[in-house]
PDB file of C-alpha atoms in Angstrom:
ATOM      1  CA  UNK A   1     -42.019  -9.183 -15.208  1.00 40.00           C
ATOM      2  CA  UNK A   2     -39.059  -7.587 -16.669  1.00 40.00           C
ATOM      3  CA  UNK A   3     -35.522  -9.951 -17.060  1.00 39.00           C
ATOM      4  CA  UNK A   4     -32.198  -7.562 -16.401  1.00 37.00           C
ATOM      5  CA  UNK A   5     -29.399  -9.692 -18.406  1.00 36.00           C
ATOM      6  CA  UNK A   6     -25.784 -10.649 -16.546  1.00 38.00           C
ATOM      7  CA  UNK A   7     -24.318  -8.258 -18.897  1.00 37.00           C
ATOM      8  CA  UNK A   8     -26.752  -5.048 -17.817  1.00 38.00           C
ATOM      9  CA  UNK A   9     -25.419  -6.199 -14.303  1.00 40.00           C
ATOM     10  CA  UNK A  10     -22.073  -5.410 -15.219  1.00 42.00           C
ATOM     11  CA  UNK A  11     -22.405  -2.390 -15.965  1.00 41.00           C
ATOM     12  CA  UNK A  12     -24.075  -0.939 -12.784  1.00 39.00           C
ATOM     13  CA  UNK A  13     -21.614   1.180 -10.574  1.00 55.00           C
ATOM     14  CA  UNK A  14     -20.228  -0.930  -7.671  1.00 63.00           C
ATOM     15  CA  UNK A  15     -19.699   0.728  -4.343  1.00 68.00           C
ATOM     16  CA  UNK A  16     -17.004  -0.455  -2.146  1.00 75.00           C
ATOM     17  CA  UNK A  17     -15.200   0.555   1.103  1.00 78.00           C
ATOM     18  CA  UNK A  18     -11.298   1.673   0.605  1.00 85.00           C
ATOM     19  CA  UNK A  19      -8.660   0.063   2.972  1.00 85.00           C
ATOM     20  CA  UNK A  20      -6.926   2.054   5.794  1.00 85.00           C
ATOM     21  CA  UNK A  21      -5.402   0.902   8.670  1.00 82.00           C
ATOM     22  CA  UNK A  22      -7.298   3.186  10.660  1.00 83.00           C
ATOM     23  CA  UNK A  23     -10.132   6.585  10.276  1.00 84.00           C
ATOM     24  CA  UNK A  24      -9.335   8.413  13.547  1.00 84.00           C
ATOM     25  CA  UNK A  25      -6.509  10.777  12.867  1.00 84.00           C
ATOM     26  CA  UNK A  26      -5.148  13.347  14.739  1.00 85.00           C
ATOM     27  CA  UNK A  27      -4.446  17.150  12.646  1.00 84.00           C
ATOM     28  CA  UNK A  28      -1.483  16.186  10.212  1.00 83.00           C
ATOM     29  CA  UNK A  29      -1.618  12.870  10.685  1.00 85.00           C
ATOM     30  CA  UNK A  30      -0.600  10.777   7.510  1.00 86.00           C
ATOM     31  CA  UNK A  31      -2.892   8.132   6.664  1.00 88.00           C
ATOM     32  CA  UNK A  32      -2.676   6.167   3.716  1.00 90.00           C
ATOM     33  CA  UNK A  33      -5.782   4.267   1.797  1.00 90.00           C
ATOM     34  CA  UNK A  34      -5.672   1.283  -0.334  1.00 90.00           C
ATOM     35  CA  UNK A  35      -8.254   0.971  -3.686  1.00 89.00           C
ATOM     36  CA  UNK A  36      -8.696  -2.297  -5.391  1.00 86.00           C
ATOM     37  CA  UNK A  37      -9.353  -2.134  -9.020  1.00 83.00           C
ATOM     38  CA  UNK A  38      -8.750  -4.141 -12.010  1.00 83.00           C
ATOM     39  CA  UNK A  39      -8.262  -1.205 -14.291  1.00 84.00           C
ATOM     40  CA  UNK A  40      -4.548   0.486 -15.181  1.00 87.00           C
ATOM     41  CA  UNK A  41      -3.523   3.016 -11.992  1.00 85.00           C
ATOM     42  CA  UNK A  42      -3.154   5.234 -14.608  1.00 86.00           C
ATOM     43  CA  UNK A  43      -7.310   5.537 -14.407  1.00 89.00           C
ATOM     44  CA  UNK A  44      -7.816   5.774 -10.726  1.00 90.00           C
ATOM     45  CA  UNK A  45      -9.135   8.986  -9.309  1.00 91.00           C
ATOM     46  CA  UNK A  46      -8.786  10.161  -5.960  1.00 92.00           C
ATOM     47  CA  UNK A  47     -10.757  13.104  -4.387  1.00 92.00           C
ATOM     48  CA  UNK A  48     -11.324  14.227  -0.292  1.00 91.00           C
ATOM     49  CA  UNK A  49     -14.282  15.900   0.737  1.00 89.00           C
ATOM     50  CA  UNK A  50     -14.544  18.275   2.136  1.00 88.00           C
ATOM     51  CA  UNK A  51     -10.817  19.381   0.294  1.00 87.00           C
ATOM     52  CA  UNK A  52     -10.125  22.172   1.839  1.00 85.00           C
ATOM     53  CA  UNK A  53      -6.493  22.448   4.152  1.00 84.00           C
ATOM     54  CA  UNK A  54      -6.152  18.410   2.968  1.00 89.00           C
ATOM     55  CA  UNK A  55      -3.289  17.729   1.028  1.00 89.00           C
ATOM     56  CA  UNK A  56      -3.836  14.558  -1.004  1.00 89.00           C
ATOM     57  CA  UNK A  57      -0.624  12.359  -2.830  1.00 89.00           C
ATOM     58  CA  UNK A  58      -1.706  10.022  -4.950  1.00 88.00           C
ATOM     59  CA  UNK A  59       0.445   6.526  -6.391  1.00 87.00           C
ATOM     60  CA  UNK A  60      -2.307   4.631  -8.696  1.00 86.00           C
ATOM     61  CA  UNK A  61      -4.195   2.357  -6.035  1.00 88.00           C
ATOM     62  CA  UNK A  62      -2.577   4.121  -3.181  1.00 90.00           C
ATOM     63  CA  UNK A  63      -3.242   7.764  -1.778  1.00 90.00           C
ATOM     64  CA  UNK A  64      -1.642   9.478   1.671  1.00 90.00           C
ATOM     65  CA  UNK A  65      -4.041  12.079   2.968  1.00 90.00           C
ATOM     66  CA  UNK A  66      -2.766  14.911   5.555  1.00 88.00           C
ATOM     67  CA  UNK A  67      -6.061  16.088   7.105  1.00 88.00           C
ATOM     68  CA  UNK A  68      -5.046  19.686   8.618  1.00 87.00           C
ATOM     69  CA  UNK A  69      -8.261  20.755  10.360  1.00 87.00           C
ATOM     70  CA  UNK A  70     -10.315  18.440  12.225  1.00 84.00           C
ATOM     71  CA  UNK A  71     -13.571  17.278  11.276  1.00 86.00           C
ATOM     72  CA  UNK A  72     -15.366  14.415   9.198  1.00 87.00           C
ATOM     73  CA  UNK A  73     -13.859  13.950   5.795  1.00 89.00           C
ATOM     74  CA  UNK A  74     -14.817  11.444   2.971  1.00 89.00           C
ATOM     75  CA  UNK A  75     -11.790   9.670   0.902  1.00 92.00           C
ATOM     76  CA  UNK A  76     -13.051   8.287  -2.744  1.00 91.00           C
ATOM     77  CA  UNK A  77     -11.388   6.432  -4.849  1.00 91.00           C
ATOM     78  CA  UNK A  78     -12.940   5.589  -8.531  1.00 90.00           C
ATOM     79  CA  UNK A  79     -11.981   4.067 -11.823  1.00 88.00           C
ATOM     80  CA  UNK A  80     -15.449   5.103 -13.880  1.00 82.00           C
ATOM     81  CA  UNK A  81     -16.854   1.218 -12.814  1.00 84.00           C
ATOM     82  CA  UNK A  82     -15.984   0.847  -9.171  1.00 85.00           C
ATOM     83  CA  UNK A  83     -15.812   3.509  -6.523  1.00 86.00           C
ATOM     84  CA  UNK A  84     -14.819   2.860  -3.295  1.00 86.00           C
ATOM     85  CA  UNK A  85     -14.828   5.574  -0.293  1.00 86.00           C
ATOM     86  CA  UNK A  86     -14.210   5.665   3.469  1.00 88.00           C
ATOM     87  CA  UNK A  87     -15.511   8.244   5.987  1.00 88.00           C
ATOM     88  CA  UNK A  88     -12.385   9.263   8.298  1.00 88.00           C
ATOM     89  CA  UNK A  89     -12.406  11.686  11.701  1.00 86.00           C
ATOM     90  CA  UNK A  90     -10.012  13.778  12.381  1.00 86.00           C
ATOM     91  CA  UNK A  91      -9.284  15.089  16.305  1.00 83.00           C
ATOM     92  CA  UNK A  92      -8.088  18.233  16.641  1.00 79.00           C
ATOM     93  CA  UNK A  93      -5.131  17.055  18.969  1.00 80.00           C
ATOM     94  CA  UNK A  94      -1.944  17.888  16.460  1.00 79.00           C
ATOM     95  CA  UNK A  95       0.333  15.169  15.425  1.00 75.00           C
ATOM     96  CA  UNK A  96       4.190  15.517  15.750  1.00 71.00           C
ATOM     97  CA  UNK A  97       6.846  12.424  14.621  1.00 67.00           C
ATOM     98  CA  UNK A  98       7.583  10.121  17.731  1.00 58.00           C
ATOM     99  CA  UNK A  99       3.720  10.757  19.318  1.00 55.00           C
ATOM    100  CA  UNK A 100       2.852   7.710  20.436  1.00 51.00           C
ATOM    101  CA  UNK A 101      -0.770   8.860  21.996  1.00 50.00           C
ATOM    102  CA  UNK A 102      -3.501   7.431  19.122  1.00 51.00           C
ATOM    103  CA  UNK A 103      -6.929   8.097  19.002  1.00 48.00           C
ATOM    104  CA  UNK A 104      -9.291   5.074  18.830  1.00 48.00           C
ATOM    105  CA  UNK A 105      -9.405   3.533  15.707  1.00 44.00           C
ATOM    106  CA  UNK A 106     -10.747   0.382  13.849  1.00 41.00           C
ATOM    107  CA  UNK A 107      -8.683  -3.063  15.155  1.00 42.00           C
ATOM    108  CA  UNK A 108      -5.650  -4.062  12.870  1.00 39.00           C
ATOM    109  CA  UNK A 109      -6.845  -6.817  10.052  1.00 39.00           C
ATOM    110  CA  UNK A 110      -5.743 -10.267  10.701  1.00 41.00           C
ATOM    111  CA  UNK A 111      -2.523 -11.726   9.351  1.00 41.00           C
ATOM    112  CA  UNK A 112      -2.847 -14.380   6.768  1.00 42.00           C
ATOM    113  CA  UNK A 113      -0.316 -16.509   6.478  1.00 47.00           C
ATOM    114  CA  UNK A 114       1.648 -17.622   3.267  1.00 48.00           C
ATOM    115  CA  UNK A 115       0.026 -20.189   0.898  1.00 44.00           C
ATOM    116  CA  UNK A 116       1.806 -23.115   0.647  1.00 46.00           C
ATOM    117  CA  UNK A 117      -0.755 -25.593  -0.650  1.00 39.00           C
ATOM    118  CA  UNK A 118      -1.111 -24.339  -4.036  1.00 44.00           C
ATOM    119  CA  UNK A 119       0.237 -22.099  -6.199  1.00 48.00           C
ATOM    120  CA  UNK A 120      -3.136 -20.987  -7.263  1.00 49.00           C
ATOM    121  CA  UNK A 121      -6.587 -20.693  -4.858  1.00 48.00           C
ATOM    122  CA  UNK A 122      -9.294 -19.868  -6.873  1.00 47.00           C
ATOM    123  CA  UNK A 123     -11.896 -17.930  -5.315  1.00 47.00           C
ATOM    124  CA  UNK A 124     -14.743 -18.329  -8.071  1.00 49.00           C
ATOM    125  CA  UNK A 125     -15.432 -20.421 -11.125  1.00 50.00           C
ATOM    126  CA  UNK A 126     -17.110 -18.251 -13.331  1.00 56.00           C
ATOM    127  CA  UNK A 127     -13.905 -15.581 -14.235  1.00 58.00           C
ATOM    128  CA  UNK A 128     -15.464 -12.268 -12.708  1.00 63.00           C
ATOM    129  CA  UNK A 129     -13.514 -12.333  -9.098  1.00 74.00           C
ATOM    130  CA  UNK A 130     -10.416 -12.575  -7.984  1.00 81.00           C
ATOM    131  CA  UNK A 131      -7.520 -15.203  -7.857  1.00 84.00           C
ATOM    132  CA  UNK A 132      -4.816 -15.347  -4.825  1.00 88.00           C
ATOM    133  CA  UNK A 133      -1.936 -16.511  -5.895  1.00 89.00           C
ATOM    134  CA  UNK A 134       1.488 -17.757  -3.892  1.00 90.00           C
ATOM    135  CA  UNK A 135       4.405 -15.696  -3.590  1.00 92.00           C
ATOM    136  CA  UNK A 136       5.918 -18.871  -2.677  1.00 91.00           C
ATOM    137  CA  UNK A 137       9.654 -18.979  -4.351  1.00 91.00           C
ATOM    138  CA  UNK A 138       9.842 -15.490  -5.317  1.00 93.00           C
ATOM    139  CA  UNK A 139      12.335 -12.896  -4.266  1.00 95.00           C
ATOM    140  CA  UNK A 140      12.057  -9.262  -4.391  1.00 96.00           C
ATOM    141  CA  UNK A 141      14.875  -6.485  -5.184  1.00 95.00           C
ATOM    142  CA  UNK A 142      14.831  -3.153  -3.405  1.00 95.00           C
ATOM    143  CA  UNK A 143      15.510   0.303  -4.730  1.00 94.00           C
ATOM    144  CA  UNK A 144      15.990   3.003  -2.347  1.00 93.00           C
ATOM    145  CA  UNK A 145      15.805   6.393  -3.369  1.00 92.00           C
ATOM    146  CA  UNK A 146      15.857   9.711  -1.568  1.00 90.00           C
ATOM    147  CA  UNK A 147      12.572  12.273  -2.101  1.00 84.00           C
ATOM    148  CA  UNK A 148      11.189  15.146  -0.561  1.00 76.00           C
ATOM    149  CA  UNK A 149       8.040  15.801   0.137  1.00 64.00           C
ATOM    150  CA  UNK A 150       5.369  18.611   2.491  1.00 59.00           C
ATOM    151  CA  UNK A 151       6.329  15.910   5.212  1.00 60.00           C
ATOM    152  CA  UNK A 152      10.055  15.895   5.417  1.00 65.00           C
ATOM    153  CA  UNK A 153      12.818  14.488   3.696  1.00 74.00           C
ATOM    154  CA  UNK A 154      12.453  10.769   3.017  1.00 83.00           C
ATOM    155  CA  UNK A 155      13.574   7.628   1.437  1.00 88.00           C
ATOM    156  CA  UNK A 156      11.175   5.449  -1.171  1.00 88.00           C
ATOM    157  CA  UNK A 157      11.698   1.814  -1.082  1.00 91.00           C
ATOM    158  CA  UNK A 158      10.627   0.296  -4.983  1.00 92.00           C
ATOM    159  CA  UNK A 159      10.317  -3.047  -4.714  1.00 94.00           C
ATOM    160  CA  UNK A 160       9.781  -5.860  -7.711  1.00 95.00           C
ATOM    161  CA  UNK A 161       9.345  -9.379  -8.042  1.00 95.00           C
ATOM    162  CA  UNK A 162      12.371 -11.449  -9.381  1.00 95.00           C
ATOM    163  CA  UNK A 163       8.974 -13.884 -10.854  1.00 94.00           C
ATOM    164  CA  UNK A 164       6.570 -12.607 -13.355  1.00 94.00           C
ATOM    165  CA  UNK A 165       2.869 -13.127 -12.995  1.00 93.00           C
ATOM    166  CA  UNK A 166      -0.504 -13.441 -15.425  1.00 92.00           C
ATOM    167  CA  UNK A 167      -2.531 -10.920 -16.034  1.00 90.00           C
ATOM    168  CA  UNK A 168      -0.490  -7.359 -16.489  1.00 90.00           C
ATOM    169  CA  UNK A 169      -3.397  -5.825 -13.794  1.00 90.00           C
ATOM    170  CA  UNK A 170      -2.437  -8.211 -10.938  1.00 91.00           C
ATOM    171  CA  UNK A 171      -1.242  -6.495  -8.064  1.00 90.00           C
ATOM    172  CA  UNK A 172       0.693  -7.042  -4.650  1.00 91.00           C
ATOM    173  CA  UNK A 173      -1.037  -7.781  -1.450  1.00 90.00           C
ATOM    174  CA  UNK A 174       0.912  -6.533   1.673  1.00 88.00           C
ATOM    175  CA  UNK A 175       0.379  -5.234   4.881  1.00 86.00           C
ATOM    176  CA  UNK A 176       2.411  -2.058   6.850  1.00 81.00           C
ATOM    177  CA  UNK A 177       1.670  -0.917  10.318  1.00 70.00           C
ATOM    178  CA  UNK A 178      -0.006   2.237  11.177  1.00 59.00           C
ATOM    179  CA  UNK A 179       1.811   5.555  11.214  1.00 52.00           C
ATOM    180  CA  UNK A 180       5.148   3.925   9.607  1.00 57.00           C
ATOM    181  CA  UNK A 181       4.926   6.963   7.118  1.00 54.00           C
ATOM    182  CA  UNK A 182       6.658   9.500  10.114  1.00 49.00           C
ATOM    183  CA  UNK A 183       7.722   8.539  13.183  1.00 58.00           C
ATOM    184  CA  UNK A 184       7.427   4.352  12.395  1.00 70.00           C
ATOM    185  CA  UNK A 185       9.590   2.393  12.034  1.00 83.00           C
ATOM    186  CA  UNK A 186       9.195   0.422   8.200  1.00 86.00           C
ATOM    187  CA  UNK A 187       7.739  -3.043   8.580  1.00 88.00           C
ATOM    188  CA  UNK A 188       5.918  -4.791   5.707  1.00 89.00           C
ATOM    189  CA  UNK A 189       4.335  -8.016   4.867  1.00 91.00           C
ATOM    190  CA  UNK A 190       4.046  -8.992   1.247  1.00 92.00           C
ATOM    191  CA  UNK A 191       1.006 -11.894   1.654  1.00 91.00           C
ATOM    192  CA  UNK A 192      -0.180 -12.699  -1.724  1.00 92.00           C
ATOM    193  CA  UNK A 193      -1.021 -11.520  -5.446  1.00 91.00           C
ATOM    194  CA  UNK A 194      -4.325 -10.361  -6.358  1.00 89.00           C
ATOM    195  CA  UNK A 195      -5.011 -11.731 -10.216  1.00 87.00           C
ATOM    196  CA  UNK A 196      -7.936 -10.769 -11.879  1.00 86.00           C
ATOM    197  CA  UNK A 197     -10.411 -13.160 -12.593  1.00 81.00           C
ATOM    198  CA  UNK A 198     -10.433 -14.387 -16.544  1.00 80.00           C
ATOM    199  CA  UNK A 199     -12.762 -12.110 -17.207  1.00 81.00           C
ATOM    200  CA  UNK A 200     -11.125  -8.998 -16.407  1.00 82.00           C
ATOM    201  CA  UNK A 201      -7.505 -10.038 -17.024  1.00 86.00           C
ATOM    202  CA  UNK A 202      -5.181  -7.898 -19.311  1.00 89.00           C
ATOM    203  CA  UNK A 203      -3.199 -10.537 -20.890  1.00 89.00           C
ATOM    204  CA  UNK A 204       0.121 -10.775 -20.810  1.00 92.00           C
ATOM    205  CA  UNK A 205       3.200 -11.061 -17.768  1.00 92.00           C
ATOM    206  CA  UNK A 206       4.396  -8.741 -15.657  1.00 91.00           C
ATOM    207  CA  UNK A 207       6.636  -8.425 -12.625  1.00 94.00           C
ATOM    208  CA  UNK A 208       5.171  -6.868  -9.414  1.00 92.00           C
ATOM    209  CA  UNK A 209       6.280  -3.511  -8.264  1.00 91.00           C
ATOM    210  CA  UNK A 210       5.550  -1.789  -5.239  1.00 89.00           C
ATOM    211  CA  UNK A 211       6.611   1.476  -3.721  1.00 88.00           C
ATOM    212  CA  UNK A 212       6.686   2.497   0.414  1.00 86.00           C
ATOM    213  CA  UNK A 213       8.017   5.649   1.641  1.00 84.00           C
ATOM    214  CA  UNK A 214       9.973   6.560   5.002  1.00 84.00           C
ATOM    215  CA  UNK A 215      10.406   9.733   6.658  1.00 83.00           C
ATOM    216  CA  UNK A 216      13.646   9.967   8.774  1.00 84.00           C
ATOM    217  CA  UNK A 217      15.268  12.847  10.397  1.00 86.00           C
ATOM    218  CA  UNK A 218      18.992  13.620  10.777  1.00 88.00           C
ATOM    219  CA  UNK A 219      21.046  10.923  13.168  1.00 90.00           C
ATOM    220  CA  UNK A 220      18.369   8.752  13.319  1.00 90.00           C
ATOM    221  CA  UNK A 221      18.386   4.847  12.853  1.00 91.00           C
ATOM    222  CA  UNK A 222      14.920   3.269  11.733  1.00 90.00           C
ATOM    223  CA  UNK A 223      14.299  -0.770  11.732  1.00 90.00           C
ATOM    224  CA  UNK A 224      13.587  -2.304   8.680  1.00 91.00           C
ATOM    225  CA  UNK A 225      11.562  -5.632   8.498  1.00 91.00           C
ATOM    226  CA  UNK A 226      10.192  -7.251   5.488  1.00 92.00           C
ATOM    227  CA  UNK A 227       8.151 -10.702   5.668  1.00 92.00           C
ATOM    228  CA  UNK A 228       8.114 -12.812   2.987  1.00 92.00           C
ATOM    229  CA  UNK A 229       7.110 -16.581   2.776  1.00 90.00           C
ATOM    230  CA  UNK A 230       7.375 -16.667   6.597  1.00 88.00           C
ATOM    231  CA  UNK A 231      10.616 -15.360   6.701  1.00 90.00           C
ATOM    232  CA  UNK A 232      11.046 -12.280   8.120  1.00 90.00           C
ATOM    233  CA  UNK A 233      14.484 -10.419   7.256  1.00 93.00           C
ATOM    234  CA  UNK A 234      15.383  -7.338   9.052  1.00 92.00           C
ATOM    235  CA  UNK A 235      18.059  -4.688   9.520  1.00 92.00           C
ATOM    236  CA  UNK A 236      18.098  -1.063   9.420  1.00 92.00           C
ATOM    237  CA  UNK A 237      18.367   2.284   8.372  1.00 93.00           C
ATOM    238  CA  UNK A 238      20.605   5.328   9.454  1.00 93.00           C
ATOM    239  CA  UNK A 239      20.784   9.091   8.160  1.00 92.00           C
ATOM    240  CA  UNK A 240      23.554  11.126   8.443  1.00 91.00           C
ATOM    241  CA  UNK A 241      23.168  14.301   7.473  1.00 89.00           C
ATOM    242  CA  UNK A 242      23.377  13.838   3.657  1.00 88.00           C
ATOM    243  CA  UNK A 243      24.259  10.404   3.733  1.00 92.00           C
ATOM    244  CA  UNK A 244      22.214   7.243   4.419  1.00 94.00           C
ATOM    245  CA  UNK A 245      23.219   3.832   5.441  1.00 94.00           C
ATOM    246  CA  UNK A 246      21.031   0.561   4.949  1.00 94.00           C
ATOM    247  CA  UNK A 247      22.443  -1.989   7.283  1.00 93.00           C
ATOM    248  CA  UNK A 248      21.130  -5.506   5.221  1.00 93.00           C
ATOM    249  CA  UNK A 249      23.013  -8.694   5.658  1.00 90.00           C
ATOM    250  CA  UNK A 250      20.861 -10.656   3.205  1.00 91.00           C
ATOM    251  CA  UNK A 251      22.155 -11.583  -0.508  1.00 89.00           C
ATOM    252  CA  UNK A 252      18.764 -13.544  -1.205  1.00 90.00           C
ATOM    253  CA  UNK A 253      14.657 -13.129  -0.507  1.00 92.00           C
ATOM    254  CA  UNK A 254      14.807  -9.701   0.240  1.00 94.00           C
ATOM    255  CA  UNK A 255      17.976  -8.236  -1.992  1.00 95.00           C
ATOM    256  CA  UNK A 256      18.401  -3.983  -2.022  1.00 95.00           C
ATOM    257  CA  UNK A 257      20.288  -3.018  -4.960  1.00 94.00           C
ATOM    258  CA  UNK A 258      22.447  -0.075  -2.960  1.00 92.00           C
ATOM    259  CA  UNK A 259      23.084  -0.248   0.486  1.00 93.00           C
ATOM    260  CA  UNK A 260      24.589   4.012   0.353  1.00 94.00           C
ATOM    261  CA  UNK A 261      22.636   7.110  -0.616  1.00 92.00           C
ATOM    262  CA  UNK A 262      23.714  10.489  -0.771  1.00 88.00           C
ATOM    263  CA  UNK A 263      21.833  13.504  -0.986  1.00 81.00           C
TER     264      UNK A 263
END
């Protein structure tokens, strides 16, 4: 009888599914995929199979896919120890900004609520999983900043924690709705931080950052709704030709550092 040791264990390749909101798309459809890894974004590699006609922008643990031919395509994610991947079908009804006809997709996942109890839940005793740990009394500051992209012109939203948190690989947990990328309107939940287990923690403190992008078209007005601690704080906003105006009453929570862009 042969004896594999924990460490050997280690070592083997895990294979995990990638988060998405959804894998039915219609033809130039954004969709957006989440990978969870302990290891630097700087080492994450994203591919699409088949890659032809797919245009593929990647952000560390976050890609946005625009499938332009339908078919069955495979999204993988990988950082050399874990690879996650998700199979995704794409109709070949064509997507245009303010559709509102989806095609059936996988249910929403459940909201979980703020943890109050504790500032730390630990999942496993032995330092190989994850922690959650409590956003509760932080605050987050908000950059916006104008970009372009194959999609339209567009405003990215950098947020960062006013706390710092152990464990410089720890990462935001947060939630958007589906198709928020183009013809959505922006809401967000920030639930909880992911901190590596002991095992797998890069020492040291860091704030969490996050970035979300919004596509909006001349003399529009989108809503703007961030959740936080169960507070939600909301407002709004509008372009003007080269100008855009962020209509945001709060001076605490949820603070943006400019409420003006020009282009």
């Amino acid at each position: 009888m042969g004896l594999i040791s924990c460490e050997q264990q280690d070592d083997i390749k895990k294979v995990t599914t990638l988060e998405t909101a959804k894998t039915a798309f219609k033809r130039s459809e954004p969709a957006e995929f989440t990978f969870k890894s302990d290891a630097p974004p700087s080492q994450i590699k994203w591919s699409v199979s088949p890659e032809k006609n797919v245009t593929l922008t990647t952000d560390g643990y976050t890609a946005r896919v625009l499938f332009k031919n339908p078919g069955r395509y495979q999204v993988t994610a990988t950082d050399n120890r874990t690879t996650s991947r998700t199979f995704v079908n794409v109709d070949t009804l064509s997507y245009s900004p303010g559709d509102t006809v989806t095609i059936p997709t996988q249910p929403e996942p459940p909201v979980v609520n703020p943890i109050d109890t504790a500032k730390v839940v630990v999942i496993d005793t032995v330092g190989t999983h994850d922690r959650i740990v409590s956003l509760t009394g932080d605050e987050f500051t908000v950059s916006p900043t104008l970009v372009d992209s194959t999609m339209g012109n567009g405003v990215e939203f950098s947020f960062k924690s006013t706390n710092q948190y152990n464990c410089l690989n720890s990462r935001l947990k947060y939630t958007t709705q589906p198709g928020y990328l183009t013809d959505g309107n922006l809401e967000v939940q920030f639930l909880h931080v992911i901190q590596p287990g002991s095992r797998y923690c890069k020492e040291g403190q860091s704030h969490l950052s996050h970035s979300l992008l919004l596509m909006i078209r001349n003399n529009e007005t989108k809503r703007i709704k961030i959740e936080l601690n169960g507070i939600s704080y909301q407002g709004s906003i509008t372009r003007s030709e080269n100008t855009y105006s962020i209509n945001w009453p709060y001076t605490s929570g949820i603070k943006f550092l400019t409420l003006n862009i020009q282009r």
